[in-house]
Short mmCIF file of C-alpha atoms in Angstrom, two decimals:
data_model
loop_
_atom_site.label_atom_id
_atom_site.label_comp_id
_atom_site.label_asym_id
_atom_site.label_seq_id
_atom_site.Cartn_x
_atom_site.Cartn_y
_atom_site.Cartn_z
CA MET A 21 -13.24 30.44 -19.64
CA ASN A 22 -12.10 26.99 -21.27
CA PHE A 23 -8.65 28.39 -22.22
CA VAL A 24 -8.07 29.85 -18.58
CA ARG A 25 -8.74 26.35 -17.09
CA ALA A 26 -6.73 24.59 -19.49
CA LEU A 27 -3.85 26.82 -18.97
CA ILE A 28 -4.06 26.47 -15.16
CA ALA A 29 -4.14 22.35 -15.58
CA GLY A 30 -1.20 22.57 -17.88
CA ALA A 31 0.95 24.74 -15.27
CA ILE A 32 -0.06 22.27 -12.58
CA ALA A 33 1.18 19.39 -14.70
CA LEU A 34 4.24 21.19 -15.68
CA SER A 35 5.29 21.89 -12.00
CA TRP A 36 5.08 18.35 -11.36
CA LEU A 37 7.44 17.35 -14.06
CA GLY A 38 10.76 15.68 -13.01
CA SER A 39 13.77 14.82 -14.79
CA ALA A 40 13.23 13.62 -18.36
CA GLN A 41 13.97 9.83 -18.97
CA ALA A 42 15.69 10.17 -22.33
CA LEU A 43 19.12 11.19 -22.76
CA GLU A 44 19.33 12.71 -26.17
CA MET A 45 20.40 15.68 -28.33
CA SER A 46 16.95 16.36 -29.94
CA LYS A 47 13.35 15.62 -28.98
CA THR A 48 10.59 15.18 -31.50
CA GLY A 49 6.95 15.71 -30.40
CA ASP A 50 3.54 16.07 -32.04
CA LYS A 51 3.62 19.66 -30.64
CA VAL A 52 6.96 20.88 -30.12
CA ASP A 53 10.34 19.82 -31.44
CA ALA A 54 13.46 20.84 -29.37
CA ALA A 55 17.21 20.31 -30.07
CA VAL A 56 20.41 21.67 -28.66
CA ILE A 57 23.37 22.47 -30.68
CA SER A 58 26.94 23.24 -29.40
CA SER A 59 29.76 25.35 -31.06
CA PHE A 60 32.42 22.69 -30.53
CA ASP A 61 32.48 18.83 -30.24
CA GLY A 62 35.24 19.46 -27.28
CA VAL A 63 36.00 21.56 -24.44
CA ASN A 64 39.25 23.78 -24.35
CA PRO A 65 39.53 25.08 -20.97
CA HIS A 66 40.51 28.51 -22.30
CA GLN A 67 37.97 28.64 -24.81
CA ASN A 68 34.18 29.56 -24.28
CA ILE A 69 31.55 27.15 -25.71
CA GLU A 70 28.42 28.48 -27.20
CA PHE A 71 24.98 26.73 -27.13
CA LEU A 72 21.73 26.97 -29.16
CA VAL A 73 18.58 25.53 -28.21
CA ARG A 74 16.12 25.40 -30.89
CA PHE A 75 12.25 24.83 -30.61
CA LYS A 76 9.78 24.26 -33.64
CA MET A 77 6.20 24.54 -33.05
CA LYS A 78 3.69 22.35 -35.00
CA ASP A 79 0.07 22.96 -36.22
CA GLY A 80 -0.71 26.28 -34.45
CA TRP A 81 0.78 25.42 -30.91
CA HIS A 82 2.77 27.87 -29.17
CA ILE A 83 4.97 28.17 -26.17
CA PHE A 84 5.65 31.29 -23.78
CA ALA A 85 8.33 33.56 -23.62
CA GLN A 86 10.20 34.84 -20.50
CA ASN A 87 7.55 37.52 -20.19
CA PRO A 88 4.64 35.47 -20.94
CA GLY A 89 2.10 38.46 -20.56
CA GLU A 90 -1.07 38.50 -18.67
CA ILE A 91 -1.00 34.81 -18.01
CA GLY A 92 1.15 32.05 -18.94
CA MET A 93 4.45 30.03 -17.88
CA PRO A 94 7.76 30.92 -19.12
CA THR A 95 9.81 28.36 -20.93
CA GLN A 96 12.64 27.10 -18.47
CA ILE A 97 16.13 26.30 -19.25
CA GLU A 98 18.10 24.60 -16.51
CA TRP A 99 21.80 23.94 -16.75
CA GLN A 100 23.72 21.24 -15.07
CA LEU A 101 27.20 22.23 -15.21
CA PRO A 102 30.49 20.74 -13.97
CA ARG A 103 32.01 22.34 -10.66
CA GLY A 104 33.82 25.70 -11.70
CA TYR A 105 31.83 26.45 -15.02
CA GLU A 106 29.96 29.63 -15.59
CA LEU A 107 26.94 30.62 -17.39
CA LEU A 108 27.39 33.71 -19.22
CA GLU A 109 25.07 35.74 -21.11
CA GLU A 110 21.78 34.32 -22.12
CA SER A 111 19.47 35.55 -24.96
CA TRP A 112 16.25 34.41 -26.66
CA SER A 113 14.98 35.10 -29.90
CA GLN A 114 12.36 37.77 -30.76
CA ASP A 115 8.96 36.98 -29.34
CA GLU A 116 5.45 38.06 -30.72
CA SER A 117 2.20 38.46 -29.31
CA PHE A 118 -0.77 36.07 -29.05
CA GLU A 119 -4.59 36.58 -28.13
CA ASN A 120 -6.86 33.93 -26.86
CA GLU A 121 -10.12 34.86 -25.31
CA GLY A 122 -9.26 38.42 -24.82
CA ILE A 123 -5.91 37.32 -22.97
CA ILE A 124 -2.87 38.81 -24.44
CA GLN A 125 0.27 36.48 -24.30
CA ARG A 126 3.91 36.66 -25.45
CA GLY A 127 5.44 33.56 -26.93
CA TYR A 128 6.80 31.68 -29.88
CA GLY A 129 4.35 30.20 -32.58
CA ASP A 130 6.88 28.98 -35.29
CA THR A 131 10.65 28.89 -34.28
CA ALA A 132 12.32 30.07 -31.16
CA TYR A 133 16.08 30.01 -30.21
CA TYR A 134 17.64 30.32 -26.91
CA LYS A 135 21.46 30.94 -26.93
CA THR A 136 24.09 31.07 -24.12
CA THR A 137 27.81 30.97 -23.67
CA VAL A 138 29.68 28.56 -21.01
CA ARG A 139 32.86 29.40 -19.74
CA PRO A 140 34.81 26.19 -18.90
CA HIS A 141 36.91 25.96 -15.54
CA PRO A 142 40.91 25.88 -16.44
CA GLU A 143 41.10 22.66 -14.50
CA ILE A 144 38.96 19.95 -16.02
CA LEU A 145 39.02 16.20 -16.29
CA ARG A 146 39.12 14.13 -19.52
CA GLN A 147 35.56 14.78 -20.00
CA ALA A 148 33.10 17.49 -19.47
CA PRO A 149 29.47 16.17 -18.83
CA ILE A 150 26.86 18.95 -19.34
CA GLY A 151 23.28 18.45 -18.70
CA LEU A 152 20.41 20.82 -20.04
CA LYS A 153 17.04 20.24 -18.81
CA VAL A 154 14.24 22.27 -20.89
CA LYS A 155 10.37 22.56 -19.88
CA TRP A 156 7.66 24.45 -21.72
CA LEU A 157 3.99 24.73 -21.84
CA ALA A 158 2.42 24.22 -25.34
CA CYS A 159 -0.98 26.05 -25.92
CA ARG A 160 -3.52 26.25 -28.74
CA GLU A 161 -7.15 25.60 -27.50
CA GLU A 162 -5.76 23.70 -24.49
CA CYS A 163 -2.23 23.71 -22.88
CA VAL A 164 0.20 20.60 -22.54
CA PRO A 165 3.41 20.70 -20.77
CA GLY A 166 6.33 19.31 -22.44
CA HIS A 167 10.07 18.85 -21.48
CA ALA A 168 13.35 17.33 -22.76
CA PHE A 169 16.80 16.39 -21.21
CA PHE A 170 19.90 16.58 -22.88
CA GLU A 171 23.18 15.11 -21.64
CA MET A 172 26.42 15.92 -23.47
CA ASN A 173 30.00 14.42 -22.69
CA PHE A 174 32.66 16.74 -24.02
CA PRO A 175 36.25 15.37 -24.51
CA LEU A 176 38.94 17.42 -23.30
CA ALA A 177 40.98 19.40 -26.11
CA GLN A 178 44.24 21.27 -25.57
CA GLN A 179 44.28 22.90 -28.96
CA ASP A 180 41.88 25.95 -30.15
CA LEU A 181 38.83 24.36 -31.34
CA ALA A 182 36.90 25.16 -34.70
CA PRO A 183 33.27 25.61 -34.67
CA THR A 184 31.41 22.50 -36.08
CA PRO A 185 29.65 22.77 -39.42
CA GLN A 186 26.34 21.88 -37.55
CA TRP A 187 26.83 24.87 -35.48
CA THR A 188 27.89 27.19 -38.36
CA ALA A 189 24.64 26.47 -40.22
CA GLU A 190 22.38 26.79 -37.28
CA LEU A 191 23.85 29.94 -36.19
CA ALA A 192 23.34 31.50 -39.50
CA ALA A 193 19.72 30.26 -39.43
CA ALA A 194 18.89 31.48 -36.01
CA GLN A 195 20.14 35.20 -36.93
CA ARG A 196 16.85 35.90 -38.83
CA TRP A 197 15.01 34.94 -35.55
CA PHE A 198 17.03 37.06 -33.08
CA PHE A 199 16.95 39.85 -35.85
CA PRO A 200 13.10 39.72 -36.94
CA GLU A 201 13.52 42.77 -39.27
CA SER A 202 15.60 40.47 -41.62
CA ARG A 203 12.23 38.66 -42.14
CA GLN A 204 10.27 41.59 -43.32
CA PRO A 205 9.47 41.72 -46.98
CA VAL A 206 10.03 45.47 -47.13
CA TYR A 207 13.74 44.72 -46.24
CA TRP A 208 13.97 42.22 -49.05
CA GLY A 209 13.48 45.11 -51.47
CA ALA A 210 16.08 47.22 -49.92
CA VAL A 211 18.63 44.23 -50.21
CA LEU A 212 17.83 43.83 -53.71
CA VAL A 213 18.54 47.31 -54.29
CA LEU A 214 21.97 47.06 -52.38
CA ALA A 215 22.90 44.07 -54.48
CA PHE A 216 22.13 45.74 -57.60
CA LEU A 217 24.12 48.91 -56.46
CA GLY A 218 27.03 46.47 -55.30
CA GLY A 219 27.14 44.92 -58.80
CA LEU A 220 27.17 47.99 -60.45
CA ILE A 221 30.10 49.34 -58.35
CA LEU A 222 32.01 46.14 -58.61
CA ASN A 223 32.65 47.15 -62.29
CA PHE A 224 35.11 49.95 -61.13
CA MET A 225 37.03 47.65 -58.63
CA PRO A 226 40.74 46.72 -59.49
CA CYS A 227 40.22 43.28 -60.10
CA ILE A 228 38.12 44.18 -63.30
CA LEU A 229 41.03 45.45 -65.16
CA PRO A 230 41.69 42.28 -67.24
CA ILE A 231 38.25 41.95 -68.38
CA LEU A 232 38.32 45.67 -69.19
CA THR A 233 41.31 44.85 -71.37
CA ILE A 234 39.32 42.37 -73.43
CA LYS A 235 36.12 44.47 -73.68
CA ALA A 236 38.13 47.49 -74.82
CA ILE A 237 39.64 45.53 -77.77
CA THR A 238 36.41 44.09 -78.61
CA LEU A 239 34.71 47.38 -78.56
CA ALA A 240 37.32 49.00 -80.82
CA GLN A 241 36.87 46.10 -83.42
CA SER A 242 32.86 45.97 -83.32
CA SER A 243 30.75 47.17 -85.78
CA HIS A 244 27.65 49.73 -85.97
CA ASP A 245 25.18 46.87 -86.56
CA ARG A 246 22.39 47.68 -84.16
CA ARG A 247 20.75 44.40 -84.17
CA LYS A 248 24.19 42.50 -83.63
CA ASN A 249 24.91 44.88 -80.83
CA ARG A 250 21.74 44.19 -79.06
CA ALA A 251 22.14 40.55 -79.21
CA GLU A 252 25.65 40.74 -77.91
CA ALA A 253 24.47 42.78 -75.06
CA LEU A 254 21.83 40.33 -74.21
CA PHE A 255 23.96 37.40 -74.27
CA TYR A 256 26.70 39.14 -72.25
CA THR A 257 24.13 39.92 -69.69
CA LEU A 258 23.10 36.28 -69.76
CA GLY A 259 26.63 35.08 -69.34
CA VAL A 260 26.95 37.25 -66.24
CA VAL A 261 23.67 36.25 -64.76
CA ALA A 262 24.30 32.61 -65.51
CA SER A 263 27.65 32.90 -63.63
CA PHE A 264 26.29 34.49 -60.57
CA LEU A 265 23.45 31.91 -60.40
CA ILE A 266 25.56 29.20 -60.73
CA ALA A 267 28.08 30.30 -57.86
CA ALA A 268 24.79 30.91 -55.90
CA THR A 269 23.73 27.16 -56.57
CA ILE A 270 27.14 25.76 -55.76
CA LEU A 271 27.14 28.08 -52.39
CA LEU A 272 23.74 26.74 -51.44
CA LEU A 273 24.49 22.94 -52.06
CA LEU A 274 27.76 23.34 -49.94
CA ARG A 275 26.07 24.86 -47.11
CA LEU A 276 23.16 22.10 -47.26
CA ASN A 277 26.09 19.81 -46.97
CA GLY A 278 27.54 21.16 -43.84
CA GLU A 279 30.19 23.60 -45.33
CA TYR A 280 30.43 26.99 -44.80
CA VAL A 281 31.69 29.19 -47.76
CA GLY A 282 31.13 32.68 -49.09
CA TRP A 283 31.86 35.00 -51.91
CA GLY A 284 35.11 34.17 -53.60
CA PHE A 285 35.14 30.51 -52.04
CA GLN A 286 36.63 29.11 -55.37
CA LEU A 287 39.76 31.19 -55.01
CA GLN A 288 40.42 28.98 -51.59
CA SER A 289 41.10 26.20 -53.70
CA PRO A 290 44.80 26.06 -55.22
CA ALA A 291 43.52 24.17 -58.16
CA PHE A 292 41.13 26.78 -59.19
CA VAL A 293 43.97 29.79 -58.75
CA GLY A 294 46.36 27.61 -60.83
CA LEU A 295 43.53 27.57 -63.44
CA MET A 296 43.04 31.12 -63.48
CA ILE A 297 46.85 31.54 -63.71
CA VAL A 298 47.03 29.46 -67.07
CA ILE A 299 44.10 31.39 -68.56
CA PHE A 300 45.61 34.67 -67.86
CA VAL A 301 48.93 33.53 -69.13
CA VAL A 302 47.51 32.49 -72.31
CA ILE A 303 45.77 35.85 -72.59
CA ALA A 304 48.84 37.87 -72.05
CA LEU A 305 50.64 35.75 -74.51
CA MET A 306 47.96 36.48 -77.12
CA LEU A 307 47.96 40.31 -76.36
CA LEU A 308 51.74 40.29 -76.57
CA ASP A 309 51.33 38.44 -80.01
CA VAL A 310 53.48 35.57 -78.99
CA VAL A 311 50.50 33.41 -79.43
CA THR A 312 48.47 34.52 -82.34
CA PHE A 313 44.46 34.33 -82.33
CA SER A 314 42.13 36.72 -83.61
CA ASN A 315 40.06 36.78 -80.39
CA PRO A 316 41.96 36.76 -77.03
CA LEU A 317 38.81 35.37 -75.09
CA ALA A 318 38.36 32.44 -77.39
CA ASN A 319 41.14 30.47 -75.85
CA ALA A 320 40.45 31.28 -72.52
CA ALA A 321 36.82 30.15 -72.79
CA GLY A 322 37.80 26.83 -74.45
CA ARG A 323 36.76 25.40 -77.72
CA MET A 324 34.84 28.25 -79.18
CA SER A 325 34.38 29.54 -82.58
CA PHE A 326 36.00 32.78 -83.42
CA ARG A 327 33.09 33.74 -85.57
CA ASN A 328 30.30 33.16 -83.05
CA HIS A 329 30.14 36.47 -81.56
CA LEU A 330 27.13 35.71 -79.32
CA ILE A 331 28.93 32.71 -77.57
CA SER A 332 31.88 35.01 -77.21
CA SER A 333 29.65 37.59 -75.47
CA PHE A 334 28.14 35.11 -73.40
CA MET A 335 31.52 33.71 -72.26
CA THR A 336 33.06 37.18 -71.71
CA GLY A 337 30.05 37.58 -69.16
CA PHE A 338 30.46 34.32 -67.47
CA PHE A 339 34.31 34.94 -67.08
CA ALA A 340 33.80 38.46 -66.06
CA VAL A 341 32.12 37.19 -62.98
CA LEU A 342 35.06 34.70 -62.16
CA ILE A 343 37.63 37.39 -62.54
CA ALA A 344 35.50 39.78 -60.17
CA SER A 345 35.33 37.28 -57.39
CA PRO A 346 38.44 38.52 -55.49
CA CYS A 347 36.78 41.78 -55.17
CA THR A 348 33.77 42.95 -52.87
CA ALA A 349 32.08 46.28 -53.72
CA PRO A 350 30.25 48.54 -51.27
CA PHE A 351 26.99 46.97 -50.32
CA MET A 352 27.69 43.60 -51.54
CA GLY A 353 28.74 42.32 -48.14
CA ILE A 354 25.32 43.31 -46.71
CA ALA A 355 23.62 41.93 -49.58
CA ILE A 356 25.56 38.49 -49.62
CA GLY A 357 25.42 38.42 -45.89
CA TYR A 358 21.63 38.45 -45.86
CA THR A 359 21.68 35.40 -48.06
CA LEU A 360 22.96 33.46 -45.02
CA THR A 361 19.44 33.23 -43.75
CA ALA A 362 17.15 33.99 -46.61
CA PRO A 363 14.76 31.46 -48.16
CA VAL A 364 15.58 30.20 -51.55
CA PHE A 365 12.82 32.64 -53.30
CA VAL A 366 14.79 35.57 -51.70
CA TYR A 367 18.30 33.91 -52.06
CA TYR A 368 18.51 33.62 -55.87
CA PRO A 369 16.92 37.19 -56.72
CA VAL A 370 19.70 38.67 -54.49
CA PHE A 371 22.33 37.15 -56.78
CA LEU A 372 20.15 38.03 -59.83
CA SER A 373 20.19 41.83 -58.74
CA LEU A 374 23.90 41.50 -58.28
CA GLY A 375 24.30 40.08 -61.87
CA LEU A 376 22.19 42.55 -63.39
CA GLY A 377 23.92 45.20 -61.67
CA TYR A 378 27.27 44.06 -62.84
CA ALA A 379 26.23 43.56 -66.48
CA LEU A 380 24.59 46.83 -66.83
CA PRO A 381 27.60 49.17 -67.81
CA PHE A 382 28.91 46.77 -70.55
CA ALA A 383 25.48 46.12 -71.80
CA LEU A 384 24.70 49.87 -72.32
CA ILE A 385 27.93 50.14 -74.04
CA HIS A 386 27.01 47.31 -76.51
CA LEU A 387 23.48 48.96 -77.01
CA TYR A 388 24.91 52.42 -77.42
CA PRO A 389 28.55 52.03 -78.80
CA ARG A 390 28.70 55.46 -80.72
CA PRO A 391 30.04 57.44 -77.76
CA ILE A 392 32.86 54.90 -77.42
CA HIS A 393 33.75 54.73 -81.14
CA LYS A 394 34.01 58.54 -81.00
CA ILE A 395 36.79 58.13 -78.25
CA LEU A 396 38.53 55.30 -79.96
CA PRO A 397 40.36 55.72 -83.20
CA LYS A 398 39.57 53.38 -86.16
CA PRO A 399 41.14 49.84 -86.03
CA GLY A 400 44.68 49.99 -87.24
CA LYS A 401 48.36 49.61 -86.09
CA TRP A 402 47.60 51.47 -82.86
CA MET A 403 45.70 48.24 -81.89
CA ASN A 404 49.04 46.33 -81.62
CA VAL A 405 50.33 49.11 -79.30
CA LEU A 406 47.07 49.25 -77.32
CA LYS A 407 47.24 45.14 -76.92
CA LYS A 408 50.63 45.59 -75.50
CA ILE A 409 49.82 48.17 -73.03
CA PHE A 410 46.70 46.06 -71.97
CA ALA A 411 48.99 43.13 -71.42
CA VAL A 412 50.51 44.86 -68.56
CA PRO A 413 47.48 44.62 -66.11
CA VAL A 414 47.13 40.84 -67.20
CA ILE A 415 50.80 40.09 -66.27
CA LEU A 416 50.41 41.72 -63.01
CA THR A 417 47.17 39.68 -62.44
CA CYS A 418 49.39 36.62 -63.24
CA LEU A 419 52.01 37.49 -60.75
CA TRP A 420 49.46 38.18 -57.82
CA LEU A 421 47.69 35.02 -58.40
CA GLY A 422 51.06 33.21 -58.44
CA TRP A 423 51.75 34.93 -55.10
CA VAL A 424 48.30 33.90 -53.87
CA LEU A 425 48.97 30.13 -55.04
CA TYR A 426 52.38 30.19 -53.29
CA ALA A 427 50.67 31.53 -50.11
CA GLN A 428 48.07 28.84 -50.00
CA VAL A 429 50.51 25.90 -50.88
CA ALA A 430 53.22 26.92 -48.32
CA GLY A 431 50.52 27.98 -45.66
CA ILE A 432 51.80 31.48 -45.50
CA LYS A 433 49.36 33.95 -43.34
CA THR A 434 48.54 37.36 -44.13
CA GLU A 435 50.43 39.99 -42.13
CA ALA A 436 48.79 43.49 -42.00
CA SER A 437 51.78 45.37 -40.57
CA GLU A 438 55.42 44.90 -39.54
CA THR A 439 55.48 47.66 -36.81
CA LEU A 440 52.18 46.59 -34.96
CA ASN A 441 51.39 43.57 -33.17
CA TRP A 442 48.73 41.38 -35.13
CA GLN A 443 47.78 38.15 -33.68
CA PRO A 444 46.37 35.45 -35.48
CA TYR A 445 42.44 35.36 -35.13
CA SER A 446 41.21 33.33 -32.01
CA GLN A 447 37.95 33.56 -30.59
CA ALA A 448 39.22 32.59 -27.41
CA ALA A 449 41.71 35.36 -27.41
CA VAL A 450 39.27 37.87 -28.40
CA GLU A 451 36.91 36.94 -25.70
CA ARG A 452 39.65 37.11 -23.07
CA HIS A 453 40.42 40.93 -24.16
CA LEU A 454 36.66 41.80 -24.31
CA GLN A 455 36.18 40.28 -20.71
CA ASN A 456 39.09 42.56 -19.51
CA LYS A 457 37.39 45.53 -21.39
CA GLU A 458 40.08 46.09 -23.92
CA PRO A 459 39.36 47.36 -27.15
CA VAL A 460 39.77 44.84 -30.20
CA PHE A 461 40.02 45.31 -34.05
CA ILE A 462 39.74 42.44 -36.25
CA ASP A 463 40.53 42.18 -39.98
CA PHE A 464 38.81 39.49 -41.85
CA THR A 465 41.23 39.23 -44.94
CA ALA A 466 42.73 36.93 -47.62
CA LYS A 467 45.53 37.04 -50.06
CA TRP A 468 43.46 36.62 -52.94
CA CYS A 469 41.13 39.62 -51.89
CA LEU A 470 42.24 42.65 -53.96
CA THR A 471 40.06 45.06 -51.86
CA CYS A 472 41.78 43.80 -48.73
CA VAL A 473 45.11 44.18 -50.09
CA ILE A 474 44.25 47.91 -51.26
CA ASN A 475 42.87 48.56 -47.68
CA LYS A 476 46.06 47.18 -46.06
CA LYS A 477 48.33 49.18 -48.04
CA GLY A 478 46.41 52.61 -47.90
CA ALA A 479 44.96 52.47 -44.50
CA LEU A 480 46.03 49.54 -42.15
CA GLN A 481 49.68 50.37 -42.69
CA SER A 482 49.18 54.18 -42.60
CA ASP A 483 50.72 56.31 -39.77
CA GLU A 484 47.24 57.42 -38.72
CA PHE A 485 46.22 53.74 -37.80
CA GLU A 486 49.22 53.27 -36.04
CA ARG A 487 48.68 56.13 -34.07
CA LEU A 488 45.14 55.28 -33.07
CA VAL A 489 46.29 51.79 -32.17
CA ARG A 490 49.07 52.87 -29.89
CA LYS A 491 46.84 55.75 -28.28
CA ASN A 492 43.76 53.47 -27.65
CA LYS A 493 45.86 50.38 -26.69
CA ILE A 494 43.94 48.49 -29.38
CA ASN A 495 44.47 44.71 -29.54
CA LEU A 496 44.54 43.55 -33.31
CA PHE A 497 43.78 40.31 -34.92
CA THR A 498 43.82 39.11 -38.45
CA ALA A 499 41.42 36.61 -39.43
CA ASP A 500 43.10 34.99 -42.70
CA TRP A 501 40.68 33.36 -45.15
CA THR A 502 43.11 32.65 -47.78
CA ASN A 503 42.58 28.90 -47.31
CA ASN A 504 39.11 27.62 -46.24
CA ASP A 505 39.04 27.97 -42.39
CA GLU A 506 35.93 26.75 -40.44
CA ALA A 507 36.78 29.01 -37.47
CA VAL A 508 36.95 32.21 -39.53
CA ALA A 509 33.76 31.17 -41.59
CA ALA A 510 31.88 30.85 -38.35
CA ALA A 511 33.27 34.24 -37.06
CA LEU A 512 32.05 35.69 -40.14
CA ALA A 513 28.59 34.24 -39.70
CA ARG A 514 28.45 35.67 -36.29
CA TYR A 515 28.71 39.29 -37.68
CA GLY A 516 25.97 38.39 -40.39
CA ARG A 517 28.70 38.19 -43.20
CA ASN A 518 29.95 35.62 -45.70
CA SER A 519 32.25 37.66 -47.83
CA ILE A 520 35.34 39.87 -47.09
CA PRO A 521 36.79 42.19 -46.40
CA LEU A 522 35.20 42.79 -43.04
CA TYR A 523 36.39 44.95 -40.20
CA VAL A 524 35.21 44.66 -36.80
CA TYR A 525 35.67 46.94 -33.84
CA TYR A 526 34.97 46.70 -30.14
CA ASP A 527 35.73 49.81 -28.16
CA GLY A 528 36.30 47.92 -24.99
CA LYS A 529 33.45 49.75 -23.06
CA SER A 530 30.66 47.40 -23.88
CA ASP A 531 30.06 43.90 -26.01
CA ASP A 532 28.52 46.24 -28.67
CA TYR A 533 30.75 46.12 -31.92
CA LEU A 534 31.12 48.62 -35.07
CA LEU A 535 31.36 47.16 -38.58
CA LEU A 536 33.65 49.42 -40.68
CA PRO A 537 33.13 50.43 -44.52
CA GLN A 538 34.66 47.85 -47.07
CA LEU A 539 36.78 50.48 -48.43
CA LEU A 540 39.03 52.09 -45.68
CA THR A 541 41.00 55.25 -45.64
CA PRO A 542 42.97 56.71 -42.71
CA GLN A 543 40.18 59.56 -42.25
CA ILE A 544 37.63 56.58 -42.15
CA LEU A 545 39.61 54.69 -39.50
CA ASN A 546 40.10 57.83 -37.38
CA ASP A 547 36.32 58.55 -37.28
CA TYR A 548 35.52 55.03 -36.14
CA LEU A 549 38.30 54.41 -33.89
CA GLN A 550 38.76 57.80 -32.32
#
C-alpha cells in the first residue's frame, strides 16, 4: 500500500522536526500556507487575548484533524507563553472525511482554523513574548511534514484594547468554517427568503413615516393612467434596489480596506446626519407651505425636473432606503449578518432580496392604485390640511436627528435606564463575569437606531425587566454604536451580526448564550430571562 508507506515515512519525518528557523507571522508553502492573527496588537493584563491560526491547503493536499481517523497524525499546536499566562479553551473548525486506498481519514482539504484564548498574568513586563509552534502532515498521493514558528512581542497596554481590523475581518471569515451549515446552498435560499421578508416588514417600521408622508401625497395626486403607473412602479423599485446595492458595495469596499461597518453605518457619520437634517427641514418647510414647490421630494433629491415622474419615482425609492437605515426589521439581522462571510455571488443577492421586499408594497400600490383612490378623497383643499398633518412626523424626525447629531459631536453615550446599573461594554469585564458564572445581558444599541429606542422605552425600562435583573442578579452592559467603534463592531461579528439592535444573554450556568428577538416586549424578556 503506497499511501500507507508514504504516511509512515511522513510521520517519522515529522517526529524529527525541531524548532523552525524563521520567525514570522505567516508562512507560505507549496502545499500549505499558515498564518496567525491576534485580536489585539498589545497586551492588557486584565483583558484576554484571542488568536486564530489559519491553514490554507493547495492543489488537493489535506492535513489531519485532532481525531485523524484510522491512520494519520493530528495537526499540532504548541504555545510558548510567559510565566503565569494561561491557555483557555481551544477549538478547531469543522473537519471532513477523506478516503484513500480504502482508508478513512478526518482532516481539512481547503481551509482550516484553530482558535484559542490566552489569559495574561496581572503582573507582566513591558513586553509579552509569545511563541507558537505549528506542525502538520500534508497528504495527497504522498505525505510530507510541514511546520511554522511564530514569535510575537506584544507591548504592555493599560487601557482597554480594541480588536485590530485584521482580526475583525479574519474572525468574520472564520465563522463559515466553524459553522459549516452556513456554506450549504440550501441555507442560502433560506437567507434570501429571510432577507425578502425583512425588507417587506421594514415598510412598517417607525422610521418609514417620512417617506409614507411623501408617498401618500403623491398617490393622492396620481392619475389612473395604467401605463404611467406601471412605469412609476418599475422606477421606484429600481431606485430602492439601486440604493441597497450601492450600500452593499460601499460596505464591501470598506471591509476589504480593513474597516468593519454594518447596516446603518452612514448614520455613524455626523456629516451624513447633518445632511439628512437639512433634507428633512426642507421637506417640512414645503409641507407647511413656508417654501412653495409643487413636489416636496424634488428639492430633497437635488436638481430634478418636477415633470419627470419617472426620475421622481426613482429618487423616492432611492431616498426611501436612506430613510429606513435607522431601523432593522425582524429577519434583517440574520440575513445581513450572513453577508459577513458570504461570497460575492451570495452577498449581493441578499441585498437584492432586501430591496425587492422593501419595494413590493409601494410598487403594488402603483400598479393597483384604485383601492387607495377609493379611500382618499379627490384632490382639493383638504390636501393643504393633510400636508400640515404629515409635516408633524417630519418635524419629529428632524428633532430626533438633531438629538443624534448632538450626541455624536458631544460624545454622549446611550443610557438604557436610570434605576439599573448599566455598564459600558467591555470584553474584559464581560469575560470576568462569565468566569465567575454570573449572568450577563448585553444591549447593542445606538441613538440613531429607532428600533433600539422603542425597545428601550417599551421593554428595557419596564418594571418587569427591572424585576428580572434584580431577581437573577444580571450584569448589564451597553454596547453603544452611535459612533463607529471597532470594539463594538468586533463584538457584533463574534455573534454573527453586523446590524443592531442585538440583545445577548448569558445565564451564567455555561458559556452558551441566547440571542433575543430584535423587537422586545416585557413578556419576551420574561420568557428569555426567567
